Coordinates of C-alpha atoms in Angstrom, one line a residue:
M1 CA 88.4 153.2 157.5
G2 CA 85.3 153.9 159.6
M3 CA 83.2 152.0 161.9
D4 CA 79.5 151.4 161.2
K5 CA 76.7 152.0 163.8
N6 CA 76.2 148.3 164.4
T7 CA 79.9 147.9 165.3
V8 CA 79.7 150.7 167.8
I9 CA 76.5 149.3 169.2
G10 CA 78.2 146.0 169.6
F11 CA 81.1 147.5 171.6
V12 CA 78.6 149.6 173.6
L13 CA 76.7 146.4 174.5
I14 CA 79.9 144.8 175.6
G15 CA 80.7 147.7 177.8
A16 CA 77.2 147.7 179.2
L17 CA 77.3 144.0 180.0
L18 CA 80.7 144.1 181.5
I19 CA 80.0 147.1 183.7
G20 CA 76.6 145.6 184.6
M21 CA 78.4 142.4 185.7
F22 CA 80.9 144.3 187.7
V23 CA 78.3 146.5 189.4
I24 CA 76.1 143.5 190.2
N25 CA 79.1 141.6 191.7
S26 CA 80.3 144.5 193.8
R27 CA 77.1 146.2 194.8
S28 CA 74.5 143.4 195.2
N29 CA 76.0 142.2 198.4
Q30 CA 76.1 145.7 199.8
A31 CA 72.4 146.2 199.0
Y32 CA 71.7 142.8 200.6
L33 CA 73.6 143.9 203.8
V34 CA 71.5 147.0 204.1
E35 CA 68.2 145.1 203.7
Q36 CA 69.3 142.4 206.2
K37 CA 70.2 145.2 208.7
R38 CA 66.8 146.8 208.2
I39 CA 65.0 143.5 208.8
E40 CA 67.1 142.7 211.9
D41 CA 66.4 146.2 213.3
S42 CA 62.7 145.8 212.7
V43 CA 62.7 142.3 214.3
A44 CA 64.7 143.7 217.3
K45 CA 62.0 146.3 217.9
T46 CA 59.3 143.7 218.2
K47 CA 61.2 141.6 220.8
P48 CA 60.1 142.0 224.4
K49 CA 62.4 143.7 226.9
V50 CA 64.9 141.4 228.6
D51 CA 64.0 140.3 232.2
T52 CA 67.4 140.7 233.8
A53 CA 66.3 138.8 237.0
A54 CA 65.1 135.9 234.9
L55 CA 68.3 136.0 232.8
K56 CA 70.4 135.7 235.9
R57 CA 68.4 132.7 237.0
D58 CA 68.8 131.1 233.6
L59 CA 72.6 131.7 233.7
K60 CA 72.7 130.0 237.1
V61 CA 70.9 127.0 235.7
K62 CA 73.2 126.8 232.7
D63 CA 76.2 127.0 235.0
S64 CA 74.9 124.1 237.1
I65 CA 74.3 122.1 233.9
V66 CA 77.9 122.8 232.7
T67 CA 79.3 121.8 236.1
A68 CA 77.2 118.6 236.0
K69 CA 78.5 117.8 232.5
Q70 CA 82.1 118.3 233.6
K71 CA 81.6 115.8 236.4
L72 CA 79.4 113.6 234.2
P73 CA 81.5 110.9 232.7
A74 CA 82.4 109.2 236.0
T75 CA 82.7 105.8 234.4
F76 CA 84.8 107.2 231.5
I77 CA 88.6 107.1 231.6
T78 CA 89.7 110.6 230.7
D79 CA 92.7 112.8 231.1
T80 CA 92.3 113.8 234.7
T81 CA 95.2 116.2 234.9
D82 CA 92.8 119.1 234.2
T83 CA 95.5 120.7 231.9
E84 CA 95.1 121.0 228.2
R85 CA 97.5 119.0 226.1
L86 CA 98.5 120.1 222.6
D87 CA 100.0 117.9 219.9
T88 CA 101.0 119.0 216.4
L89 CA 100.9 117.3 213.0
E90 CA 102.6 119.2 210.2
N91 CA 104.1 118.8 206.7
N92 CA 105.7 121.3 204.3
L93 CA 102.2 122.9 203.6
V94 CA 100.2 123.1 206.8
K95 CA 100.7 122.9 210.6
I96 CA 97.8 121.7 212.7
V97 CA 97.7 121.9 216.5
F98 CA 95.3 119.4 218.2
T99 CA 93.9 119.6 221.7
N100 CA 92.9 116.8 223.9
K101 CA 89.8 118.8 225.0
G102 CA 87.4 117.1 222.6
G103 CA 90.2 115.5 220.6
Q104 CA 89.9 118.1 217.9
P105 CA 91.9 120.6 215.8
K106 CA 92.6 123.9 217.6
I107 CA 95.0 125.9 215.5
V108 CA 95.7 125.7 211.8
E109 CA 98.5 127.6 210.1
L110 CA 99.3 127.6 206.4
K111 CA 103.0 127.6 206.0
N112 CA 103.4 129.0 202.5
Y113 CA 101.1 132.0 202.8
K114 CA 101.0 135.1 204.9
K115 CA 98.2 137.6 205.8
F116 CA 98.2 141.0 204.0
D117 CA 100.2 142.5 206.9
G118 CA 102.9 139.8 206.7
K119 CA 101.8 137.9 209.8
P120 CA 101.3 134.1 209.8
L121 CA 98.1 132.9 208.0
V122 CA 96.1 131.2 210.7
L123 CA 92.8 129.8 209.5
A124 CA 91.7 128.5 212.9
D125 CA 92.9 129.8 216.3
G126 CA 90.6 127.9 218.7
K127 CA 88.3 130.7 219.5
F128 CA 85.3 129.7 217.4
N129 CA 86.4 126.4 216.0
R130 CA 84.8 123.2 217.3
L131 CA 84.2 119.6 216.2
S132 CA 81.8 117.8 218.7
Y133 CA 78.8 115.5 219.1
K134 CA 76.8 114.1 222.0
I135 CA 77.3 110.7 223.5
N136 CA 75.3 108.8 226.2
A137 CA 76.6 108.7 229.7
E138 CA 75.2 107.5 233.0
N139 CA 72.1 109.1 234.6
G140 CA 70.6 109.6 231.2
L141 CA 72.8 112.7 230.5
T142 CA 74.4 113.4 227.1
P143 CA 77.6 115.4 227.3
E144 CA 79.3 117.0 224.3
T145 CA 82.6 115.4 223.3
G146 CA 84.0 118.8 222.8
D147 CA 83.8 119.4 226.6
I148 CA 85.6 116.1 227.6
S149 CA 89.3 115.6 227.9
F150 CA 90.4 112.7 225.8
V151 CA 93.5 110.7 226.3
S152 CA 95.9 111.4 223.5
S153 CA 98.5 109.1 222.0
S154 CA 101.9 110.0 220.8
K155 CA 102.3 111.3 217.2
M156 CA 103.2 108.5 214.8
V157 CA 105.1 108.8 211.5
N158 CA 103.9 106.2 209.0
P159 CA 105.9 104.5 206.3
D160 CA 104.4 106.7 203.6
K161 CA 105.7 109.8 205.6
S162 CA 102.2 110.7 206.7
Q163 CA 101.6 111.6 210.4
S164 CA 98.9 110.3 212.7
I165 CA 97.6 111.0 216.2
S166 CA 94.7 109.4 218.1
F167 CA 92.5 110.6 221.0
V168 CA 90.7 108.0 223.0
L169 CA 87.7 108.2 225.4
K170 CA 86.5 104.9 227.0
D171 CA 84.8 103.6 230.1
S172 CA 84.9 100.5 232.3
T173 CA 81.9 99.0 230.5
G174 CA 83.7 98.7 227.2
K175 CA 82.3 101.8 225.5
E176 CA 85.0 103.6 223.5
V177 CA 85.4 106.6 221.2
T178 CA 88.5 107.2 219.1
H179 CA 89.4 110.2 217.0
Q180 CA 92.3 109.4 214.6
Y181 CA 93.7 112.1 212.5
T182 CA 96.2 111.4 209.6
L183 CA 97.9 114.2 207.7
P184 CA 99.5 112.9 204.4
N185 CA 102.8 114.3 203.3
D186 CA 102.4 117.2 200.8
S187 CA 98.6 117.6 201.3
Y188 CA 96.1 120.0 202.9
L189 CA 93.5 117.3 203.3
V190 CA 93.4 115.6 206.8
D191 CA 91.8 112.2 207.2
F192 CA 89.6 112.1 210.3
N193 CA 88.3 108.6 211.3
L194 CA 85.8 108.5 214.1
S195 CA 85.4 105.0 215.5
M196 CA 83.2 103.7 218.3
K197 CA 83.0 100.5 220.3
R198 CA 79.5 99.6 221.6
A199 CA 78.1 102.4 219.4
D200 CA 74.6 101.2 220.1
K201 CA 75.1 102.2 223.7
L202 CA 77.0 105.5 223.0
I203 CA 74.5 106.7 220.4
T204 CA 70.7 106.6 220.7
G205 CA 69.1 105.3 217.5
N206 CA 71.0 104.9 214.2
N207 CA 71.9 108.6 213.6
F208 CA 73.7 111.3 215.4
N209 CA 74.7 114.9 214.7
I210 CA 78.2 116.2 214.5
F211 CA 78.6 119.8 215.4
W212 CA 81.1 121.8 213.2
Q213 CA 82.0 125.4 213.9
T214 CA 84.5 127.4 211.9
E215 CA 85.5 131.0 211.7
A216 CA 87.0 132.8 208.7
P217 CA 89.5 135.5 209.8
Q218 CA 90.4 138.5 207.7
V219 CA 93.5 137.7 205.7
E220 CA 93.2 140.2 202.9
K221 CA 93.6 144.0 202.9
D222 CA 90.0 144.9 202.0
I223 CA 87.6 143.1 204.3
K224 CA 84.6 144.3 202.4
Y225 CA 85.8 143.0 199.1
E226 CA 86.9 139.7 200.8
R227 CA 83.4 139.3 202.1
Q228 CA 82.0 139.8 198.7
Q229 CA 84.2 137.0 197.5
T230 CA 83.3 134.7 200.4
H231 CA 80.9 131.8 199.7
F232 CA 79.3 128.9 201.6
C233 CA 79.9 126.0 199.3
Y234 CA 78.6 122.4 199.2
V235 CA 77.9 119.3 197.2
K236 CA 74.3 118.2 197.7
N237 CA 72.9 115.1 196.1
G238 CA 76.0 114.9 193.8
S239 CA 75.7 118.5 192.5
Y240 CA 77.9 121.5 193.5
D241 CA 76.4 124.8 194.5
F242 CA 77.1 127.8 196.7
E243 CA 75.6 130.7 198.6
Y244 CA 76.8 134.2 199.1
T245 CA 77.5 134.9 202.7
G246 CA 75.9 138.4 202.5
S247 CA 75.2 139.6 206.0
G248 CA 74.4 136.1 207.3
D249 CA 71.8 133.4 206.6
D250 CA 71.0 129.8 207.2
K251 CA 70.3 126.8 205.0
K252 CA 68.7 123.4 205.6
F253 CA 69.7 120.3 203.6
D254 CA 67.2 117.5 203.4
K255 CA 69.2 115.4 201.0
Q256 CA 72.7 113.9 201.2
V257 CA 75.6 116.2 201.4
D258 CA 79.2 115.2 200.5
W259 CA 80.9 118.2 202.1
L260 CA 80.4 121.7 203.4
A261 CA 83.0 124.5 203.0
V262 CA 83.5 128.1 203.7
K263 CA 85.5 129.7 200.9
Q264 CA 87.1 133.1 201.6
Q265 CA 88.6 135.1 198.8
F266 CA 91.5 132.7 198.4
F267 CA 91.3 130.1 201.3
V268 CA 88.9 127.3 202.3
S269 CA 87.9 125.4 205.5
A270 CA 85.8 122.3 204.8
L271 CA 84.3 119.2 206.4
A272 CA 83.6 116.1 204.3
A273 CA 82.1 112.7 205.0
K274 CA 83.2 109.9 202.7
Q275 CA 79.8 108.1 203.4
K276 CA 77.9 111.4 203.1
F277 CA 76.0 113.4 205.6
Q278 CA 72.3 112.4 205.5
S279 CA 71.2 115.9 206.2
A280 CA 72.5 119.2 207.7
V281 CA 71.4 122.5 209.1
V282 CA 73.9 125.4 208.6
K283 CA 73.9 129.0 209.8
W284 CA 76.5 131.7 209.1
T285 CA 76.9 135.2 210.5
V286 CA 79.0 138.2 209.6
P287 CA 80.5 140.1 212.6
E288 CA 81.4 143.8 212.6
D289 CA 84.4 144.9 210.6
S290 CA 86.3 145.9 213.7
L291 CA 86.5 142.3 214.8
Q292 CA 88.5 141.4 211.6
I293 CA 86.4 138.3 211.0
V294 CA 84.9 137.6 207.6
S295 CA 82.3 135.1 208.7
Q296 CA 81.4 132.6 211.4
T297 CA 79.7 129.3 210.4
T298 CA 77.9 126.7 212.5
A299 CA 76.8 123.3 211.0
S300 CA 74.9 120.4 212.5
C301 CA 75.4 117.4 210.2
N302 CA 73.5 114.2 210.6
I303 CA 75.5 111.0 210.2
Q304 CA 74.0 107.5 209.8
L305 CA 75.9 104.8 211.8
P306 CA 76.6 101.5 210.0
G307 CA 75.0 98.5 211.6
G308 CA 76.5 96.5 214.4
S309 CA 78.0 97.2 217.8
D310 CA 81.2 98.8 216.4
A311 CA 81.2 101.7 214.0
S312 CA 83.8 103.5 211.9
I313 CA 82.9 106.8 210.2
P314 CA 85.6 108.2 207.8
M315 CA 85.6 112.0 207.4
Q316 CA 88.0 114.6 206.1
L317 CA 89.0 118.1 207.0
Y318 CA 90.5 120.6 204.5
Y319 CA 92.4 123.7 205.4
G320 CA 94.1 125.3 202.5
P321 CA 94.1 127.5 199.4
S322 CA 91.3 127.9 196.9
D323 CA 93.6 126.6 194.2
Y324 CA 92.2 124.7 191.2
N325 CA 95.4 122.7 190.7
V326 CA 95.3 121.6 194.4
L327 CA 91.6 120.9 194.8
S328 CA 91.2 118.9 191.6
K329 CA 93.6 116.3 192.9
Y330 CA 91.2 115.2 195.6
N331 CA 88.5 113.9 193.2
N332 CA 85.6 115.1 195.4
K333 CA 84.4 118.1 193.2
M334 CA 86.1 120.6 195.5
E335 CA 87.7 122.2 192.5
N336 CA 84.3 123.8 191.8
I337 CA 85.0 126.1 194.8
V338 CA 87.3 128.2 192.7
P339 CA 84.9 130.7 191.0
Y340 CA 86.2 130.6 187.5
G341 CA 82.6 131.3 186.2
S342 CA 79.1 131.6 187.6
G343 CA 75.6 132.6 186.8
V344 CA 75.0 133.2 183.0
F345 CA 78.7 133.0 182.5
A346 CA 79.2 129.7 184.3
F347 CA 80.3 128.2 181.0
V348 CA 83.5 130.3 180.9
K349 CA 84.9 128.2 183.8
Y350 CA 85.8 125.5 181.1
I351 CA 87.7 128.1 179.1
N352 CA 89.6 129.0 182.3
R353 CA 90.3 125.5 183.5
H354 CA 91.3 123.9 180.2
F355 CA 92.9 126.8 178.3
L356 CA 93.8 129.9 180.3
L357 CA 95.1 128.1 183.4
P358 CA 97.5 125.7 181.5
V359 CA 98.8 128.6 179.5
F360 CA 99.1 130.8 182.6
D361 CA 101.0 128.0 184.5
F362 CA 103.3 127.5 181.6
L363 CA 104.2 131.2 181.4
K364 CA 104.5 131.4 185.2
G365 CA 107.0 128.6 185.1
H366 CA 109.3 130.5 182.8
I367 CA 108.7 134.1 183.8
A368 CA 109.3 135.5 187.3
S369 CA 107.1 138.7 187.0
M370 CA 103.4 138.1 187.2
G371 CA 102.7 141.4 185.6
I372 CA 104.6 140.3 182.5
V373 CA 102.8 136.9 182.6
I374 CA 99.5 138.8 182.5
L375 CA 100.8 141.0 179.6
L376 CA 101.8 138.0 177.6
L377 CA 98.6 136.0 178.3
T378 CA 96.5 139.0 177.3
L379 CA 98.6 139.5 174.1
L380 CA 98.1 135.9 173.2
I381 CA 94.3 136.1 173.7
R382 CA 94.0 139.4 171.8
L383 CA 96.0 137.9 168.8
I384 CA 93.7 134.8 168.8
T385 CA 90.6 137.0 168.7
S386 CA 92.1 139.5 166.2
P387 CA 90.2 137.8 163.3
I388 CA 87.0 138.6 165.1
L389 CA 88.1 142.2 165.5
Y390 CA 89.1 142.3 161.8
K391 CA 85.7 141.1 160.7
S392 CA 84.1 143.8 162.8
Y393 CA 86.3 146.6 161.3
L394 CA 85.8 145.1 157.8
S395 CA 82.1 145.4 158.2
G396 CA 82.6 149.0 159.2
A397 CA 84.6 149.7 156.1
K398 CA 81.9 148.2 153.9
M399 CA 79.3 150.3 155.6
K400 CA 81.4 153.4 155.0
A401 CA 81.8 152.5 151.3
L402 CA 78.0 152.4 151.0
K403 CA 77.5 155.6 152.9
P404 CA 77.0 157.9 149.8
E405 CA 74.2 155.6 148.6
I406 CA 72.6 155.4 152.0
D407 CA 72.7 159.2 152.2
R408 CA 70.8 159.4 148.8
L409 CA 68.2 157.0 150.2
K410 CA 67.7 159.3 153.2
E411 CA 67.1 162.2 150.9
K412 CA 64.8 160.2 148.7
H413 CA 62.5 158.9 151.5
G414 CA 62.7 161.9 153.9
D415 CA 60.7 161.1 157.0
D416 CA 59.4 157.8 155.7
K417 CA 61.6 155.6 158.0
Q418 CA 59.8 152.4 156.9
A419 CA 60.6 152.9 153.2
F420 CA 64.1 153.9 153.9
S421 CA 64.7 150.8 156.1
M422 CA 63.4 148.5 153.3
D423 CA 65.6 150.1 150.6
Q424 CA 68.6 150.1 153.0
M425 CA 68.1 146.4 153.6
K426 CA 68.0 145.7 149.9
L427 CA 71.1 147.8 149.3
W428 CA 73.0 145.8 152.0
K429 CA 71.9 142.5 150.5
S430 CA 72.8 143.4 147.0
A431 CA 76.3 144.5 148.1
G432 CA 76.8 141.4 150.2
V433 CA 76.9 143.3 153.5
S434 CA 75.4 142.0 156.7
P435 CA 73.8 144.5 159.0
L436 CA 75.0 142.5 161.9
G437 CA 78.5 142.1 160.6
G438 CA 79.9 144.6 163.1
C439 CA 77.7 143.8 166.0
L440 CA 78.0 140.0 166.2
P441 CA 81.8 139.8 166.1
A442 CA 82.0 142.2 168.9
L443 CA 79.4 140.3 171.0
L444 CA 81.4 137.1 170.4
Q445 CA 84.2 138.5 172.4
I446 CA 82.2 138.8 175.6
P447 CA 83.0 135.2 176.7
I448 CA 86.7 135.9 176.4
F449 CA 86.3 139.2 178.4
M450 CA 84.4 137.4 181.1
S451 CA 86.6 134.4 181.4
L452 CA 89.6 136.6 181.9
Y453 CA 87.6 138.7 184.4
Y454 CA 86.9 135.6 186.5
F455 CA 90.3 134.1 186.0
F456 CA 92.4 137.1 187.3
Q457 CA 89.9 137.7 190.1
S458 CA 90.1 134.1 191.4
N459 CA 93.7 132.9 190.7
I460 CA 95.6 132.6 194.0
S461 CA 98.9 132.6 192.2
L462 CA 98.5 136.4 191.9
R463 CA 98.1 136.9 195.6
G464 CA 101.1 138.8 197.2
Q465 CA 102.8 139.3 193.8
N466 CA 104.0 142.8 193.2
F467 CA 104.3 144.6 189.9
L468 CA 105.4 148.2 189.3
W469 CA 103.7 150.2 192.0
A470 CA 101.2 147.5 192.9
K471 CA 102.3 145.6 196.0
D472 CA 99.6 142.9 195.6
L473 CA 98.1 142.0 192.3
A474 CA 95.2 140.3 194.1
A475 CA 94.2 143.5 195.8
Y476 CA 93.6 147.1 194.5
D477 CA 96.7 149.2 193.9
S478 CA 96.7 152.5 195.7
I479 CA 99.0 155.4 194.9
A480 CA 97.2 157.8 197.3
T481 CA 94.8 157.6 200.2
L482 CA 92.0 160.2 200.4
P483 CA 91.0 161.8 203.7
F484 CA 87.4 161.1 202.7
S485 CA 85.3 158.6 200.8
I486 CA 83.8 159.6 197.4
P487 CA 80.5 157.8 196.6
F488 CA 80.8 155.1 193.9
Y489 CA 84.6 155.7 193.9
G490 CA 86.1 155.1 197.4
D491 CA 88.8 156.5 199.6
H492 CA 91.9 155.7 197.5
V493 CA 93.3 156.3 194.0
S494 CA 94.1 153.2 191.9
L495 CA 96.6 154.1 189.1
F496 CA 95.9 150.9 187.1
T497 CA 92.2 151.9 187.2
I498 CA 93.1 155.3 185.7
T499 CA 95.3 153.7 183.0
A500 CA 92.4 151.3 182.1
T501 CA 90.0 154.2 182.0
V502 CA 92.2 156.4 179.9
T503 CA 93.0 153.7 177.3
S504 CA 89.2 152.9 177.1
L505 CA 88.6 156.6 176.5
I506 CA 91.2 156.8 173.8
I507 CA 89.6 153.8 172.0
S508 CA 86.2 155.5 172.2
I509 CA 87.6 158.8 170.8
Y510 CA 89.4 157.0 168.0
S511 CA 86.4 154.9 167.1
M512 CA 84.1 157.9 167.0
S513 CA 86.4 159.9 164.9
N514 CA 86.4 157.1 162.3
M515 CA 82.6 156.5 162.4
Q516 CA 80.9 157.3 159.2
D517 CA 77.7 158.6 160.9
N518 CA 78.0 160.4 164.2
S519 CA 75.0 162.7 163.8
N520 CA 73.0 160.7 166.4
P521 CA 73.7 162.5 169.7
V522 CA 73.1 159.3 171.7
M523 CA 75.6 157.3 169.7
K524 CA 78.0 160.3 169.7
Y525 CA 78.3 160.6 173.5
M526 CA 77.4 157.1 174.8
P527 CA 80.8 155.5 174.1
Y528 CA 82.4 158.2 176.3
I529 CA 80.1 157.5 179.3
F530 CA 81.3 153.9 179.9
P531 CA 85.0 154.7 180.3
V532 CA 84.2 157.3 182.9
M533 CA 82.0 154.8 184.7
L534 CA 85.0 152.4 184.9
L535 CA 86.6 154.7 187.4
G536 CA 84.0 153.8 190.0
V537 CA 83.6 150.2 189.0
F538 CA 87.3 149.3 188.8
N539 CA 88.7 151.3 191.7
N540 CA 88.2 148.5 194.2
L541 CA 89.0 145.6 191.9
P542 CA 92.3 143.6 192.1
A543 CA 95.3 145.2 190.3
A544 CA 95.6 142.1 188.1
L545 CA 92.3 142.9 186.5
T546 CA 92.9 146.6 186.0
W547 CA 96.4 145.9 184.6
Y548 CA 94.9 143.3 182.3
Y549 CA 92.3 145.8 181.0
T550 CA 95.0 148.4 180.5
V551 CA 97.0 145.9 178.4
S552 CA 94.0 144.6 176.5
N553 CA 92.8 148.1 175.6
T554 CA 96.3 149.1 174.4
I555 CA 96.5 146.0 172.2
T556 CA 93.0 146.6 170.9
L557 CA 93.9 150.2 170.0
I558 CA 97.1 149.1 168.2
L559 CA 95.2 146.3 166.3
Q560 CA 92.5 148.7 165.4
I561 CA 94.9 151.2 163.9
V562 CA 96.9 148.5 162.1
I563 CA 93.8 146.8 160.6
Q564 CA 92.1 150.0 159.5
K565 CA 95.1 151.8 158.2
Y566 CA 97.3 149.0 156.7
I567 CA 95.3 145.9 156.2
I568 CA 91.8 146.9 155.0
N569 CA 92.0 148.0 151.3
H570 CA 89.2 150.4 150.5
E571 CA 89.5 149.9 146.7
K572 CA 89.3 146.1 147.1
I573 CA 86.2 146.5 149.2
L574 CA 84.5 148.7 146.6
A575 CA 85.4 146.1 143.9
Q576 CA 84.1 143.3 146.0
I577 CA 80.8 145.2 146.6
E578 CA 80.4 145.7 142.8
E579 CA 81.2 142.0 142.2
N580 CA 78.6 141.0 144.8
R581 CA 75.9 143.1 143.0
K582 CA 76.4 141.0 139.9
K583 CA 75.7 137.8 141.7
P584 CA 72.1 136.6 142.2
V585 CA 70.8 137.7 145.5
K586 CA 69.9 134.8 147.9
Q587 CA 68.2 135.7 151.1
S588 CA 68.2 133.7 154.3
K589 CA 65.0 132.8 156.0
F590 CA 65.6 135.4 158.6
Q591 CA 66.1 138.1 156.0
E592 CA 63.0 137.0 154.1
R593 CA 61.0 137.3 157.3
M594 CA 62.5 140.7 158.0
M595 CA 61.6 141.9 154.5
A596 CA 58.1 140.5 154.7
M597 CA 57.6 142.3 158.0
Q598 CA 58.8 145.6 156.7
E599 CA 56.6 145.3 153.6
Q600 CA 53.6 144.5 155.7
N601 CA 54.3 147.4 158.0
K602 CA 54.7 149.7 155.0
K603 CA 51.3 148.6 153.6
L604 CA 49.7 149.3 157.0
Q605 CA 51.2 152.8 157.1
D606 CA 50.1 153.5 153.5
M607 CA 46.6 152.4 154.4
K608 CA 46.5 154.6 157.5
K609 CA 47.7 157.6 155.4
K610 CA 45.0 156.9 152.7
N611 CA 42.3 156.5 155.4
G612 CA 43.5 159.8 157.0
K613 CA 43.1 161.7 153.7
N614 CA 39.6 160.3 153.2

């Protein structure tokens, strides 16, 4: 049985939308980077030349200020040993090393994950990480807590198996600052309680800014792709949103913010305030690739102090995976960080969260190989959507049955396309055939395609999992590295990309060979163009995605052959068409409007021809 033109158009539209989505996701950031570089270069040219003498004077002034700040808290009781003291809180998931310099986290290691090269996965290493704010001291000066040595307490193990440590800074006048950190057992979320005594003396006014600095190191094989998947995320005024990091940017928040987070491809660093930040100013930059840093983020968050002399400000720090099952337990909307759908396809995140993820987790719990899990999940989805595929091919079979009559209409009307279109519509209606019968079922499959696209791209369970020749299903598989880079393709050969492209090409060839009308050169060759374009689009995508498309295409081809050869009965279709012709024709409002428009257009054309003859 053949496929009608509308069916092919439907599949072509799917291909165009999918490829457009992939291209936008993978190329938009690159274009943004180029534009940002151009702007930065033009701005740099307009800047005046640096006065080196003045710069040296400024550096001397800054050094004197730093020295003064170091000597500043004379009345404060600090750690006077002048040596940094490190203390560690850890559970079975995360290890956090704290420093008494500022009473803050310094090094964070995730125990159950490794970098792409097998080294420990360290989300913070103390180089660009900071948690600090200004306090009032004598002589009207305001030192940063990050520069002051706190007095640290010994680590405590609480009855619920959580671990706590405190850092205290106080003076002889009764002013006191305490940073208490509590790491629950089996959790990535650290409770950070900032308390003050005589807060009205330590902080001027009712608000102060806490300074949060975090760095996202490269942990995946392809730093460019990792940057494309890196977002700055937040919940503002109760609603979740995010920004692409691009080549760097800044954002100002005038309304309340629950938390701020930097999401890499699969890992997150976040700062949250249980009583919300009143406002915030955030800036992020993207260093050169050679530094192996994905992004660097600096945030200044405004906190409102509760009334009274003493104050307690509960906050939280998150260092962990971008895992929906993990983040959804915290009840703070952080599960939205996992990009299971965005933009026009934001709605597919509900398919992923409430259907695909539970099925995937069930299969993962019973099958060791992630490649086989992907195969079975894809098979299940294709079987569920097979009725839609069947309707599409059934429409094609009906169109093919009507082809002889349509050919006679073409001969009858010749170049009069308007008259042919009207009679063709009447023929379809009398036979009970919908002109959109092949197109709409194909378009209905787009949400399924896109949900799986987002799912396999964002699921951290696939990270580090090998299958066949792919060493990591969360990164592209490479069977050969090229000595040069091919535009729109890259510098490596992905075998799963080739298998996905070849299976797509086979489907196109098979579909075109069964199409009842392939005289249109555009329709004849367009289905072949998209599979070839997949080579460039898919080559840098994770192996899980290209393996999924290989499996999906194979199943689609098998279903297509089975449905067309063994399920659809041509004689029954002809009998059904004849039976439909005996029934009274009832047109929908849409069809009535279409017929009315066609008749009106035909009358206008007839009038033009008559006026032309006169």
